[in-house]
JSON list of C-alpha atoms in Angstrom, two decimals:
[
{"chain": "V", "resi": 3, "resn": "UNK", "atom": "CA", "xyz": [0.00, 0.00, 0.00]},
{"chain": "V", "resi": 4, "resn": "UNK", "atom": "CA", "xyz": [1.44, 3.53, -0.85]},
{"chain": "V", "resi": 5, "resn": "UNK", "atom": "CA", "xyz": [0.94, 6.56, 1.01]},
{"chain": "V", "resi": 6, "resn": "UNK", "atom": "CA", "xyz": [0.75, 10.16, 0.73]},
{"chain": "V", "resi": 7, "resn": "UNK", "atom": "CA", "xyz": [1.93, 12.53, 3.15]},
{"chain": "V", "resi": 8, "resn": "UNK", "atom": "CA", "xyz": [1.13, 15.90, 3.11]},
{"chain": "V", "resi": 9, "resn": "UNK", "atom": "CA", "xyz": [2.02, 19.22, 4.81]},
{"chain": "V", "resi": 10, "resn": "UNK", "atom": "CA", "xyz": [5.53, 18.06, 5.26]},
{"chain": "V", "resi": 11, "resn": "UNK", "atom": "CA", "xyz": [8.23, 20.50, 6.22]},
{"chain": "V", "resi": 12, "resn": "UNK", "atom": "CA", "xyz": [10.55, 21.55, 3.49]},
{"chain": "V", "resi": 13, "resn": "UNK", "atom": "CA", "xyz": [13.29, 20.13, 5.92]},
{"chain": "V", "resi": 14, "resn": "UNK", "atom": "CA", "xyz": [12.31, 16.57, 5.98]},
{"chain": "V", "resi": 15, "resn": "UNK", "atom": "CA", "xyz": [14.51, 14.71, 4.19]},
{"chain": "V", "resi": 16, "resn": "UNK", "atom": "CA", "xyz": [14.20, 10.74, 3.08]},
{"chain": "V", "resi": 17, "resn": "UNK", "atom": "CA", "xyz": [16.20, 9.21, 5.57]},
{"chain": "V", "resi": 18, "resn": "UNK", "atom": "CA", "xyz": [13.99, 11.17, 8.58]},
{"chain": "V", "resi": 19, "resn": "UNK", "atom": "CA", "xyz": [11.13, 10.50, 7.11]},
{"chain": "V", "resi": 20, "resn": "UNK", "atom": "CA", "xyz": [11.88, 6.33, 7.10]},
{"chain": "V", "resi": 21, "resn": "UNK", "atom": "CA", "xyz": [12.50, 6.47, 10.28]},
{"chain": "V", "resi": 22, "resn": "UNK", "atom": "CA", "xyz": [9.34, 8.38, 11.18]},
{"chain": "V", "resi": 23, "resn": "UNK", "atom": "CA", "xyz": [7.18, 5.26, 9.64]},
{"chain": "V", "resi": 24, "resn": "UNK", "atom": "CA", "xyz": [9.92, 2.81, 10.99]},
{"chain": "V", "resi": 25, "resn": "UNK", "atom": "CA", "xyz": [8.34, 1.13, 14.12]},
{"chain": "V", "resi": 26, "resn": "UNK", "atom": "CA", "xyz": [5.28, 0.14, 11.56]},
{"chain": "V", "resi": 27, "resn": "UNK", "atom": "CA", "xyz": [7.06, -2.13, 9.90]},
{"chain": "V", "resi": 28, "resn": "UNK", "atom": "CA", "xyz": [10.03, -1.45, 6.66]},
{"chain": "V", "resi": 29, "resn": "UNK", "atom": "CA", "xyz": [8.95, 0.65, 3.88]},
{"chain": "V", "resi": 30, "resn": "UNK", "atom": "CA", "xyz": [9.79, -0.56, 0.74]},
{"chain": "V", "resi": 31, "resn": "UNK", "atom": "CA", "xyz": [10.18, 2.84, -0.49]},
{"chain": "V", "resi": 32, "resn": "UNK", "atom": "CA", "xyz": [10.45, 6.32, 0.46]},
{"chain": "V", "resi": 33, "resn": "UNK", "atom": "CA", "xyz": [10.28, 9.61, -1.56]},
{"chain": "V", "resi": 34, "resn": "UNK", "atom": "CA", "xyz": [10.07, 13.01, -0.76]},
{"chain": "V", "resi": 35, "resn": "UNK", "atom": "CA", "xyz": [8.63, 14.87, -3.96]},
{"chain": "V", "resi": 36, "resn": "UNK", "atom": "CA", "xyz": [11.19, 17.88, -4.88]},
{"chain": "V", "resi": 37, "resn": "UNK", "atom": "CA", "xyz": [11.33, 20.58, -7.65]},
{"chain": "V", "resi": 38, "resn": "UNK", "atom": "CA", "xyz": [13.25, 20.88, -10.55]},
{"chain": "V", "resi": 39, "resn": "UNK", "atom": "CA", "xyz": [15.91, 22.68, -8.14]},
{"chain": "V", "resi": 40, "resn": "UNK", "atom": "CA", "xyz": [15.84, 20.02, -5.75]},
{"chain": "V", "resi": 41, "resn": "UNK", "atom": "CA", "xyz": [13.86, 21.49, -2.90]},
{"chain": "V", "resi": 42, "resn": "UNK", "atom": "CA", "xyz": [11.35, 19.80, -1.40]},
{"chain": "V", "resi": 43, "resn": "UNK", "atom": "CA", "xyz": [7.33, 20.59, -2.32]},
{"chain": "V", "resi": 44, "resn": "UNK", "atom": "CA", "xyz": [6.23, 19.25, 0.76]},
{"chain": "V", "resi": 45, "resn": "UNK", "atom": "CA", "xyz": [5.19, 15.89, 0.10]},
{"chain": "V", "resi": 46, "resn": "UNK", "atom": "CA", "xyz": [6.33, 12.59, 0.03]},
{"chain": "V", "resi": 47, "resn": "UNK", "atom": "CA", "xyz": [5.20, 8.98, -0.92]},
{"chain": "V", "resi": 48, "resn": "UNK", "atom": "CA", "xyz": [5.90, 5.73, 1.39]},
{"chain": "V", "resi": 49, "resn": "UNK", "atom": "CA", "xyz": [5.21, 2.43, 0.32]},
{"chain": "V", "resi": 50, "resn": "UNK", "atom": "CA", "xyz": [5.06, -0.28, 2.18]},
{"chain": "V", "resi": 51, "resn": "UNK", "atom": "CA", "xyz": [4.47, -4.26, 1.42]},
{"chain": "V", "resi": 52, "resn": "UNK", "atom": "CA", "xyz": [2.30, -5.19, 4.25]},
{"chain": "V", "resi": 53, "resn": "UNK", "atom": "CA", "xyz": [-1.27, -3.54, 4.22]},
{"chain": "V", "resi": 54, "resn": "UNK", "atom": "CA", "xyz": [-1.12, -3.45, 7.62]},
{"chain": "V", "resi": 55, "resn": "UNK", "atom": "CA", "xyz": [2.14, -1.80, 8.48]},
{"chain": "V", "resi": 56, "resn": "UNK", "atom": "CA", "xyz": [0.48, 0.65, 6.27]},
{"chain": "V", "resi": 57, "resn": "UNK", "atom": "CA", "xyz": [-2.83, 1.33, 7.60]},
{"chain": "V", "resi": 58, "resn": "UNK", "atom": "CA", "xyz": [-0.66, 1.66, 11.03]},
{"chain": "V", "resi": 59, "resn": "UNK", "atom": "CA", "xyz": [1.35, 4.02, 10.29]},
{"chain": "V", "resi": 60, "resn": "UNK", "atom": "CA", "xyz": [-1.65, 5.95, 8.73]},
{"chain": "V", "resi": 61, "resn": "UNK", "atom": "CA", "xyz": [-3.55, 6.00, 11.46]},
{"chain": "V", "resi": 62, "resn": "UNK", "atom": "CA", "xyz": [-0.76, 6.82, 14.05]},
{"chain": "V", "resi": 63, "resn": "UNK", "atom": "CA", "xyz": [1.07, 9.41, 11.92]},
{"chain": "V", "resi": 64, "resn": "UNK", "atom": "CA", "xyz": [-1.98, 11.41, 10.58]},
{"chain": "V", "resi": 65, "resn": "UNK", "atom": "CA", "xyz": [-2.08, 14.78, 12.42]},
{"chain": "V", "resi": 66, "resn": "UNK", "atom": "CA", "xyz": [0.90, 14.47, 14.32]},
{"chain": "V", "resi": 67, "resn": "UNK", "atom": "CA", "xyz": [3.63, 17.53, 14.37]},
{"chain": "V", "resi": 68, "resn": "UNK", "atom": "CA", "xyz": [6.43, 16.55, 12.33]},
{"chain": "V", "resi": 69, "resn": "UNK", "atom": "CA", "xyz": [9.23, 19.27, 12.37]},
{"chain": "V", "resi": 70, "resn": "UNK", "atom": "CA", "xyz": [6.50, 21.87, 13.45]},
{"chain": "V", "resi": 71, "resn": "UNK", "atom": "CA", "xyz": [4.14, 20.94, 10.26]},
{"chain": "V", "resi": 72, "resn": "UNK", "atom": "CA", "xyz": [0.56, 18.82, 11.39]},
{"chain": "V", "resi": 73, "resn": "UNK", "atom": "CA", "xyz": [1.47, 16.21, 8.81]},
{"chain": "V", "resi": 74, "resn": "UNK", "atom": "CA", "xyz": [-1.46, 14.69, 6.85]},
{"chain": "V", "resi": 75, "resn": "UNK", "atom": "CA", "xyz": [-1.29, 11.07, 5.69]},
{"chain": "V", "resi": 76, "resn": "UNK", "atom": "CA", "xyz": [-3.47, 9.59, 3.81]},
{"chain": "V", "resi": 77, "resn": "UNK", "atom": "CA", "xyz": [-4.03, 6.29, 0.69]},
{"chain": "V", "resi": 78, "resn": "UNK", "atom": "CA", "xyz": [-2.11, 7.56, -2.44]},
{"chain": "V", "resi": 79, "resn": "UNK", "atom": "CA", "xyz": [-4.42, 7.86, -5.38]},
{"chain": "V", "resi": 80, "resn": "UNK", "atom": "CA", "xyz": [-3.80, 6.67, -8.86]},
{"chain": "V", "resi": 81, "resn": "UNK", "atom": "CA", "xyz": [-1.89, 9.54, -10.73]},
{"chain": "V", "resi": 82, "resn": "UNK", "atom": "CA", "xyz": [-4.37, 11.30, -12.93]},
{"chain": "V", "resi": 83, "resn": "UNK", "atom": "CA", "xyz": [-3.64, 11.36, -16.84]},
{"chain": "V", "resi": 84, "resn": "UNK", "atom": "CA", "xyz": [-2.99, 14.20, -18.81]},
{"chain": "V", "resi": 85, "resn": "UNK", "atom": "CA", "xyz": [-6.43, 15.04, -19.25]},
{"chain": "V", "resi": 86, "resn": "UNK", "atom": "CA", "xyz": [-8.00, 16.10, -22.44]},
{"chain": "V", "resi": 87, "resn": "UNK", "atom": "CA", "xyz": [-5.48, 15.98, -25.40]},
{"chain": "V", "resi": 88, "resn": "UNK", "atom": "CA", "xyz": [-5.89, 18.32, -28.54]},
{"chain": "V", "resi": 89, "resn": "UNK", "atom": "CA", "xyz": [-6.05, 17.25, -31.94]},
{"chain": "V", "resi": 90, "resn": "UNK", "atom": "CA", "xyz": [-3.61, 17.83, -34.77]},
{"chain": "V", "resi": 91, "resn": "UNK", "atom": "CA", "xyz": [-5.01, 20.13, -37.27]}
]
């Protein structure tokens, strides 16, 4: 099951943030989204192989004050497409 946190500070790096979801269980991966300069947006995505472990750390972590930011965590949702495309004229 992948995640989506939200809210995060700009500060939280990868490594933190694994061992934030660490006493659920091992995430099987762990990315903080980041702009084309490299800085952090403010999210992140955590995946982890056990449902479980997932739903755990969902419930535990949602709302709670990660480097001063109330952190919300939530089910990733499918990526949407590109939406409508234009024809060629």
């Amino acid at each position: 099951m992948k995640l989506h946190f939200g809210n995060l500070a700009k500060s939280v790096t990868e490594p933190e943030l694994k061992a934030l979801v660490a006493p659920f269980g091992e995430a099987s991966s762990v990315e903080v989204i980041k702009d084309h300069q490299g800085t952090s947006k403010g999210f992140a995505f955590v995946e982890f192989a056990n449902d479980d472990h997932a739903k755990a750390a969902m419930t535990a972590l949602d709302g709670k004050d990660v480097s001063g930011s109330v952190i919300k965590v939530g089910e990733a949702r499918p990526r949407k497409t590109g939406g409508a495309s234009r024809a060629a004229f």
